[in-house]
Amino acid sequence: MGHFHSAVRVLEDVEKRYHRKVKTVCCRRRFKGDRDLKVFASMISDKCDNLFNEPPFALCVKFVRQEVYCAPYILWFEMNRNIAEEEVEQRDSSEKPWMDCAEVDARPFLYYLQYLTYGGLGERNKQLHALRELQSYICIHDEMKYLYHPETSLNFLGHCWEMEGHFEGALEYYERSLRGLYQNNAANWHVQRVQRLICS
């Protein structure tokens, strides 16, 4: 239990620092305007007093294969996201270096970790609050278009619903993930697993 309590303190600290003005940055995928120096300059000037203490940027979180045992189980599927060898062959050169890793946007990962941690502590209300935050961030607000790894974030949401025992809801999010990126998407594995659970 001590590890869960330590995790809560870290996650609460991260959430406090991750205010709405924090700009997400990804090393692998890009959005139009990501390299606009005016955006970065205005963020830095807004925070010039506190820039070195709390930079206004959050990188995507990446786990390489050697870190598999440090990553949540659901991310193991991201490291083995292809269903068939043909999918590996269809990856373009920019995708090949990171497709065997697990990479996710920081804020959805924060909410997912909160969901797991509060669940481990038996704090059901806080666990459900984390689930609502994750769902709200991905689905309700206009944030989805600003996610660098929307398929992985949707897979997190599907996994939460799967852990809740709501398999149809889980399937809905996994399928939504596949609509955005069909090949080289771990959701293919999740859909197969959940369909077996529904049929049993």
PDB file of C-alpha atoms in Angstrom:
ATOM      1  CA  MET A   1       0.000   0.000   0.000  1.00  0.00           C
ATOM      2  CA  GLY A   2       2.913   2.342   0.677  1.00  0.00           C
ATOM      3  CA  HIS A   3       3.808   2.388  -3.010  1.00  0.00           C
ATOM      4  CA  PHE A   4       0.282   3.460  -3.923  1.00  0.00           C
ATOM      5  CA  HIS A   5       0.394   6.315  -1.401  1.00  0.00           C
ATOM      6  CA  SER A   6       3.747   7.461  -2.807  1.00  0.00           C
ATOM      7  CA  ALA A   7       2.323   7.263  -6.325  1.00  0.00           C
ATOM      8  CA  VAL A   8      -0.652   9.415  -5.292  1.00  0.00           C
ATOM      9  CA  ARG A   9       1.672  12.134  -3.991  1.00  0.00           C
ATOM     10  CA  VAL A  10       3.657  12.147  -7.237  1.00  0.00           C
ATOM     11  CA  LEU A  11       0.534  12.132  -9.425  1.00  0.00           C
ATOM     12  CA  GLU A  12      -1.057  14.961  -7.431  1.00  0.00           C
ATOM     13  CA  ASP A  13       2.114  17.011  -7.813  1.00  0.00           C
ATOM     14  CA  VAL A  14       2.210  16.361 -11.564  1.00  0.00           C
ATOM     15  CA  GLU A  15      -1.463  17.291 -11.920  1.00  0.00           C
ATOM     16  CA  LYS A  16      -0.884  20.552 -10.030  1.00  0.00           C
ATOM     17  CA  ARG A  17       1.929  21.506 -12.408  1.00  0.00           C
ATOM     18  CA  TYR A  18       0.047  20.409 -15.528  1.00  0.00           C
ATOM     19  CA  HIS A  19      -2.195  23.459 -15.905  1.00  0.00           C
ATOM     20  CA  ARG A  20      -4.083  24.306 -19.101  1.00  0.00           C
ATOM     21  CA  LYS A  21      -1.314  26.526 -20.476  1.00  0.00           C
ATOM     22  CA  VAL A  22       1.177  23.659 -20.594  1.00  0.00           C
ATOM     23  CA  LYS A  23       2.013  22.885 -24.231  1.00  0.00           C
ATOM     24  CA  THR A  24       2.294  19.229 -25.153  1.00  0.00           C
ATOM     25  CA  VAL A  25       5.247  18.380 -27.371  1.00  0.00           C
ATOM     26  CA  CYS A  26       5.957  15.129 -29.193  1.00  0.00           C
ATOM     27  CA  CYS A  27       9.248  14.001 -30.660  1.00  0.00           C
ATOM     28  CA  ARG A  28       7.610  11.588 -33.130  1.00  0.00           C
ATOM     29  CA  ARG A  29       4.407  13.107 -34.473  1.00  0.00           C
ATOM     30  CA  ARG A  30       3.826  16.697 -35.477  1.00  0.00           C
ATOM     31  CA  PHE A  31       0.916  19.084 -35.836  1.00  0.00           C
ATOM     32  CA  LYS A  32       0.793  22.105 -38.063  1.00  0.00           C
ATOM     33  CA  GLY A  33       2.161  24.987 -36.031  1.00  0.00           C
ATOM     34  CA  ASP A  34       4.280  22.812 -33.743  1.00  0.00           C
ATOM     35  CA  ARG A  35       7.384  24.576 -34.937  1.00  0.00           C
ATOM     36  CA  ASP A  36       5.921  28.057 -34.698  1.00  0.00           C
ATOM     37  CA  LEU A  37       8.470  29.937 -32.631  1.00  0.00           C
ATOM     38  CA  LYS A  38       5.942  32.683 -31.822  1.00  0.00           C
ATOM     39  CA  VAL A  39       3.852  30.186 -29.831  1.00  0.00           C
ATOM     40  CA  PHE A  40       6.865  29.109 -27.810  1.00  0.00           C
ATOM     41  CA  ALA A  41       8.109  32.670 -27.373  1.00  0.00           C
ATOM     42  CA  SER A  42       4.745  33.823 -25.994  1.00  0.00           C
ATOM     43  CA  MET A  43       4.638  30.887 -23.592  1.00  0.00           C
ATOM     44  CA  ILE A  44       8.107  31.672 -22.350  1.00  0.00           C
ATOM     45  CA  SER A  45       7.404  35.394 -21.961  1.00  0.00           C
ATOM     46  CA  ASP A  46       4.215  34.603 -19.993  1.00  0.00           C
ATOM     47  CA  LYS A  47       6.246  32.487 -17.613  1.00  0.00           C
ATOM     48  CA  CYS A  48       9.631  34.208 -17.677  1.00  0.00           C
ATOM     49  CA  ASP A  49       9.874  34.448 -13.864  1.00  0.00           C
ATOM     50  CA  ASN A  50       9.212  30.769 -13.390  1.00  0.00           C
ATOM     51  CA  LEU A  51      10.594  29.319 -16.648  1.00  0.00           C
ATOM     52  CA  PHE A  52      13.507  27.416 -15.192  1.00  0.00           C
ATOM     53  CA  ASN A  53      11.508  26.049 -12.258  1.00  0.00           C
ATOM     54  CA  GLU A  54       8.473  24.934 -14.243  1.00  0.00           C
ATOM     55  CA  PRO A  55       8.855  24.893 -18.023  1.00  0.00           C
ATOM     56  CA  PRO A  56       5.475  25.233 -19.770  1.00  0.00           C
ATOM     57  CA  PHE A  57       6.008  22.069 -21.852  1.00  0.00           C
ATOM     58  CA  ALA A  58       5.113  18.405 -21.394  1.00  0.00           C
ATOM     59  CA  LEU A  59       6.679  15.730 -23.561  1.00  0.00           C
ATOM     60  CA  CYS A  60       4.830  12.587 -24.501  1.00  0.00           C
ATOM     61  CA  VAL A  61       5.745   9.653 -22.268  1.00  0.00           C
ATOM     62  CA  LYS A  62       7.744   6.920 -23.961  1.00  0.00           C
ATOM     63  CA  PHE A  63       8.621   3.414 -22.824  1.00  0.00           C
ATOM     64  CA  VAL A  64      11.181   1.405 -24.803  1.00  0.00           C
ATOM     65  CA  ARG A  65      11.108  -2.393 -24.787  1.00  0.00           C
ATOM     66  CA  GLN A  66      13.775  -2.579 -22.095  1.00  0.00           C
ATOM     67  CA  GLU A  67      11.374  -0.712 -19.779  1.00  0.00           C
ATOM     68  CA  VAL A  68       8.463  -3.091 -20.344  1.00  0.00           C
ATOM     69  CA  TYR A  69       8.322  -4.129 -16.679  1.00  0.00           C
ATOM     70  CA  CYS A  70       8.111  -0.476 -15.607  1.00  0.00           C
ATOM     71  CA  ALA A  71       5.120   0.195 -17.867  1.00  0.00           C
ATOM     72  CA  PRO A  72       1.459  -0.549 -17.142  1.00  0.00           C
ATOM     73  CA  TYR A  73       0.389  -3.861 -18.654  1.00  0.00           C
ATOM     74  CA  ILE A  74      -1.821  -2.213 -21.285  1.00  0.00           C
ATOM     75  CA  LEU A  75       1.270  -0.571 -22.804  1.00  0.00           C
ATOM     76  CA  TRP A  76       2.855  -3.969 -23.461  1.00  0.00           C
ATOM     77  CA  PHE A  77       0.370  -4.290 -26.299  1.00  0.00           C
ATOM     78  CA  GLU A  78       1.579  -0.963 -27.728  1.00  0.00           C
ATOM     79  CA  MET A  79       5.057  -2.469 -27.970  1.00  0.00           C
ATOM     80  CA  ASN A  80       3.563  -5.351 -29.965  1.00  0.00           C
ATOM     81  CA  ARG A  81       0.926  -3.424 -31.841  1.00  0.00           C
ATOM     82  CA  ASN A  82       0.975  -5.290 -35.134  1.00  0.00           C
ATOM     83  CA  ILE A  83      -1.393  -8.220 -35.650  1.00  0.00           C
ATOM     84  CA  ALA A  84       0.374  -9.451 -38.811  1.00  0.00           C
ATOM     85  CA  GLU A  85       3.870  -9.133 -40.262  1.00  0.00           C
ATOM     86  CA  GLU A  86       2.411  -7.251 -43.240  1.00  0.00           C
ATOM     87  CA  GLU A  87       1.644  -4.362 -40.902  1.00  0.00           C
ATOM     88  CA  VAL A  88       5.304  -4.092 -39.937  1.00  0.00           C
ATOM     89  CA  GLU A  89       6.265  -3.940 -43.607  1.00  0.00           C
ATOM     90  CA  GLN A  90       3.782  -1.107 -44.225  1.00  0.00           C
ATOM     91  CA  ARG A  91       5.347   1.203 -41.637  1.00  0.00           C
ATOM     92  CA  ASP A  92       7.082   4.162 -43.210  1.00  0.00           C
ATOM     93  CA  SER A  93      10.622   5.099 -42.251  1.00  0.00           C
ATOM     94  CA  SER A  94       9.494   7.751 -39.753  1.00  0.00           C
ATOM     95  CA  GLU A  95       7.322   5.221 -37.884  1.00  0.00           C
ATOM     96  CA  LYS A  96       9.799   2.350 -37.663  1.00  0.00           C
ATOM     97  CA  PRO A  97      11.982   3.710 -34.830  1.00  0.00           C
ATOM     98  CA  TRP A  98       9.098   4.160 -32.380  1.00  0.00           C
ATOM     99  CA  MET A  99       6.499   1.556 -33.375  1.00  0.00           C
ATOM    100  CA  ASP A 100       8.081  -1.049 -31.083  1.00  0.00           C
ATOM    101  CA  CYS A 101       7.891   1.378 -28.176  1.00  0.00           C
ATOM    102  CA  ALA A 102       4.901   2.623 -26.242  1.00  0.00           C
ATOM    103  CA  GLU A 103       4.329   6.351 -26.496  1.00  0.00           C
ATOM    104  CA  VAL A 104       1.400   8.286 -25.073  1.00  0.00           C
ATOM    105  CA  ASP A 105       0.321  11.862 -24.432  1.00  0.00           C
ATOM    106  CA  ALA A 106       1.168  12.938 -20.892  1.00  0.00           C
ATOM    107  CA  ARG A 107      -2.241  14.131 -19.653  1.00  0.00           C
ATOM    108  CA  PRO A 108      -4.275  11.025 -20.615  1.00  0.00           C
ATOM    109  CA  PHE A 109      -1.486   8.923 -19.103  1.00  0.00           C
ATOM    110  CA  LEU A 110      -1.745  10.927 -15.879  1.00  0.00           C
ATOM    111  CA  TYR A 111      -5.491  10.261 -15.621  1.00  0.00           C
ATOM    112  CA  TYR A 112      -5.008   6.573 -16.464  1.00  0.00           C
ATOM    113  CA  LEU A 113      -2.367   6.206 -13.740  1.00  0.00           C
ATOM    114  CA  GLN A 114      -4.673   7.971 -11.280  1.00  0.00           C
ATOM    115  CA  TYR A 115      -7.432   5.515 -12.180  1.00  0.00           C
ATOM    116  CA  LEU A 116      -5.129   2.549 -11.515  1.00  0.00           C
ATOM    117  CA  THR A 117      -3.635   4.018  -8.338  1.00  0.00           C
ATOM    118  CA  TYR A 118      -6.895   5.038  -6.685  1.00  0.00           C
ATOM    119  CA  GLY A 119      -8.311   1.649  -7.638  1.00  0.00           C
ATOM    120  CA  GLY A 120      -5.367  -0.031  -5.929  1.00  0.00           C
ATOM    121  CA  LEU A 121      -6.047   2.006  -2.805  1.00  0.00           C
ATOM    122  CA  GLY A 122      -9.762   1.187  -2.880  1.00  0.00           C
ATOM    123  CA  GLU A 123     -10.666   4.877  -3.186  1.00  0.00           C
ATOM    124  CA  ARG A 124     -13.576   4.329  -5.546  1.00  0.00           C
ATOM    125  CA  ASN A 125     -14.817   7.930  -5.747  1.00  0.00           C
ATOM    126  CA  LYS A 126     -11.371   9.216  -6.707  1.00  0.00           C
ATOM    127  CA  GLN A 127     -10.942   6.341  -9.156  1.00  0.00           C
ATOM    128  CA  LEU A 128     -14.221   7.215 -10.873  1.00  0.00           C
ATOM    129  CA  HIS A 129     -13.239  10.893 -10.871  1.00  0.00           C
ATOM    130  CA  ALA A 130     -10.011   9.980 -12.714  1.00  0.00           C
ATOM    131  CA  LEU A 131     -12.046   7.958 -15.226  1.00  0.00           C
ATOM    132  CA  ARG A 132     -14.381  10.925 -15.798  1.00  0.00           C
ATOM    133  CA  GLU A 133     -11.381  13.232 -16.262  1.00  0.00           C
ATOM    134  CA  LEU A 134      -9.852  10.849 -18.806  1.00  0.00           C
ATOM    135  CA  GLN A 135     -13.127  10.498 -20.675  1.00  0.00           C
ATOM    136  CA  SER A 136     -13.778  14.234 -20.573  1.00  0.00           C
ATOM    137  CA  TYR A 137     -10.307  15.096 -21.811  1.00  0.00           C
ATOM    138  CA  ILE A 138     -10.481  12.659 -24.713  1.00  0.00           C
ATOM    139  CA  CYS A 139     -14.138  12.789 -25.729  1.00  0.00           C
ATOM    140  CA  ILE A 140     -16.050  15.808 -24.509  1.00  0.00           C
ATOM    141  CA  HIS A 141     -13.690  18.706 -25.019  1.00  0.00           C
ATOM    142  CA  ASP A 142     -11.999  19.606 -28.252  1.00  0.00           C
ATOM    143  CA  GLU A 143      -8.753  18.094 -26.943  1.00  0.00           C
ATOM    144  CA  MET A 144      -8.856  15.003 -29.177  1.00  0.00           C
ATOM    145  CA  LYS A 145      -7.526  16.924 -32.141  1.00  0.00           C
ATOM    146  CA  TYR A 146      -4.529  17.991 -30.038  1.00  0.00           C
ATOM    147  CA  LEU A 147      -3.534  14.472 -29.000  1.00  0.00           C
ATOM    148  CA  TYR A 148      -0.407  13.144 -30.661  1.00  0.00           C
ATOM    149  CA  HIS A 149      -1.333   9.552 -29.819  1.00  0.00           C
ATOM    150  CA  PRO A 150      -5.153   9.516 -29.818  1.00  0.00           C
ATOM    151  CA  GLU A 151      -5.281   5.787 -30.535  1.00  0.00           C
ATOM    152  CA  THR A 152      -3.338   5.005 -27.346  1.00  0.00           C
ATOM    153  CA  SER A 153      -5.457   7.409 -25.285  1.00  0.00           C
ATOM    154  CA  LEU A 154      -8.632   5.748 -26.564  1.00  0.00           C
ATOM    155  CA  ASN A 155      -7.102   2.372 -25.704  1.00  0.00           C
ATOM    156  CA  PHE A 156      -6.547   3.623 -22.132  1.00  0.00           C
ATOM    157  CA  LEU A 157     -10.188   4.610 -21.938  1.00  0.00           C
ATOM    158  CA  GLY A 158     -11.276   1.260 -23.359  1.00  0.00           C
ATOM    159  CA  HIS A 159      -9.112  -0.538 -20.819  1.00  0.00           C
ATOM    160  CA  CYS A 160     -10.663   1.418 -17.944  1.00  0.00           C
ATOM    161  CA  TRP A 161     -14.142   0.406 -19.091  1.00  0.00           C
ATOM    162  CA  GLU A 162     -12.921  -3.159 -19.490  1.00  0.00           C
ATOM    163  CA  MET A 163     -11.686  -3.125 -15.867  1.00  0.00           C
ATOM    164  CA  GLU A 164     -15.095  -1.726 -14.878  1.00  0.00           C
ATOM    165  CA  GLY A 165     -16.657  -4.829 -16.441  1.00  0.00           C
ATOM    166  CA  HIS A 166     -18.432  -2.720 -19.086  1.00  0.00           C
ATOM    167  CA  PHE A 167     -17.211  -4.712 -22.084  1.00  0.00           C
ATOM    168  CA  GLU A 168     -19.507  -3.092 -24.655  1.00  0.00           C
ATOM    169  CA  GLY A 169     -18.210   0.343 -23.625  1.00  0.00           C
ATOM    170  CA  ALA A 170     -14.636  -0.914 -23.818  1.00  0.00           C
ATOM    171  CA  LEU A 171     -15.266  -2.337 -27.277  1.00  0.00           C
ATOM    172  CA  GLU A 172     -16.726   0.991 -28.404  1.00  0.00           C
ATOM    173  CA  TYR A 173     -13.524   2.874 -27.471  1.00  0.00           C
ATOM    174  CA  TYR A 174     -11.209   0.240 -28.940  1.00  0.00           C
ATOM    175  CA  GLU A 175     -13.174   0.355 -32.202  1.00  0.00           C
ATOM    176  CA  ARG A 176     -13.065   4.146 -32.167  1.00  0.00           C
ATOM    177  CA  SER A 177      -9.298   3.876 -31.786  1.00  0.00           C
ATOM    178  CA  LEU A 178      -9.192   1.598 -34.837  1.00  0.00           C
ATOM    179  CA  ARG A 179     -11.267   4.041 -36.893  1.00  0.00           C
ATOM    180  CA  GLY A 180      -8.506   6.595 -36.385  1.00  0.00           C
ATOM    181  CA  LEU A 181      -5.622   4.201 -37.064  1.00  0.00           C
ATOM    182  CA  TYR A 182      -6.442   0.693 -38.200  1.00  0.00           C
ATOM    183  CA  GLN A 183      -3.045  -0.837 -38.825  1.00  0.00           C
ATOM    184  CA  ASN A 184      -0.270  -1.026 -36.262  1.00  0.00           C
ATOM    185  CA  ASN A 185      -2.765  -0.294 -33.492  1.00  0.00           C
ATOM    186  CA  ALA A 186      -2.815  -2.325 -30.285  1.00  0.00           C
ATOM    187  CA  ALA A 187      -6.606  -1.939 -30.265  1.00  0.00           C
ATOM    188  CA  ASN A 188      -6.720  -4.890 -32.679  1.00  0.00           C
ATOM    189  CA  TRP A 189      -5.538  -7.112 -29.795  1.00  0.00           C
ATOM    190  CA  HIS A 190      -7.957  -5.507 -27.349  1.00  0.00           C
ATOM    191  CA  VAL A 191     -10.962  -5.947 -29.655  1.00  0.00           C
ATOM    192  CA  GLN A 192     -10.212  -9.668 -30.009  1.00  0.00           C
ATOM    193  CA  ARG A 193      -9.864 -10.084 -26.241  1.00  0.00           C
ATOM    194  CA  VAL A 194     -13.047  -8.158 -25.392  1.00  0.00           C
ATOM    195  CA  GLN A 195     -15.079  -9.947 -28.054  1.00  0.00           C
ATOM    196  CA  ARG A 196     -14.052 -13.258 -26.454  1.00  0.00           C
ATOM    197  CA  LEU A 197     -15.160 -11.914 -23.052  1.00  0.00           C
ATOM    198  CA  ILE A 198     -18.519 -10.806 -24.449  1.00  0.00           C
ATOM    199  CA  CYS A 199     -19.100 -14.181 -26.136  1.00  0.00           C
ATOM    200  CA  SER A 200     -18.170 -16.259 -23.071  1.00  0.00           C
TER     201      SER A 200
END
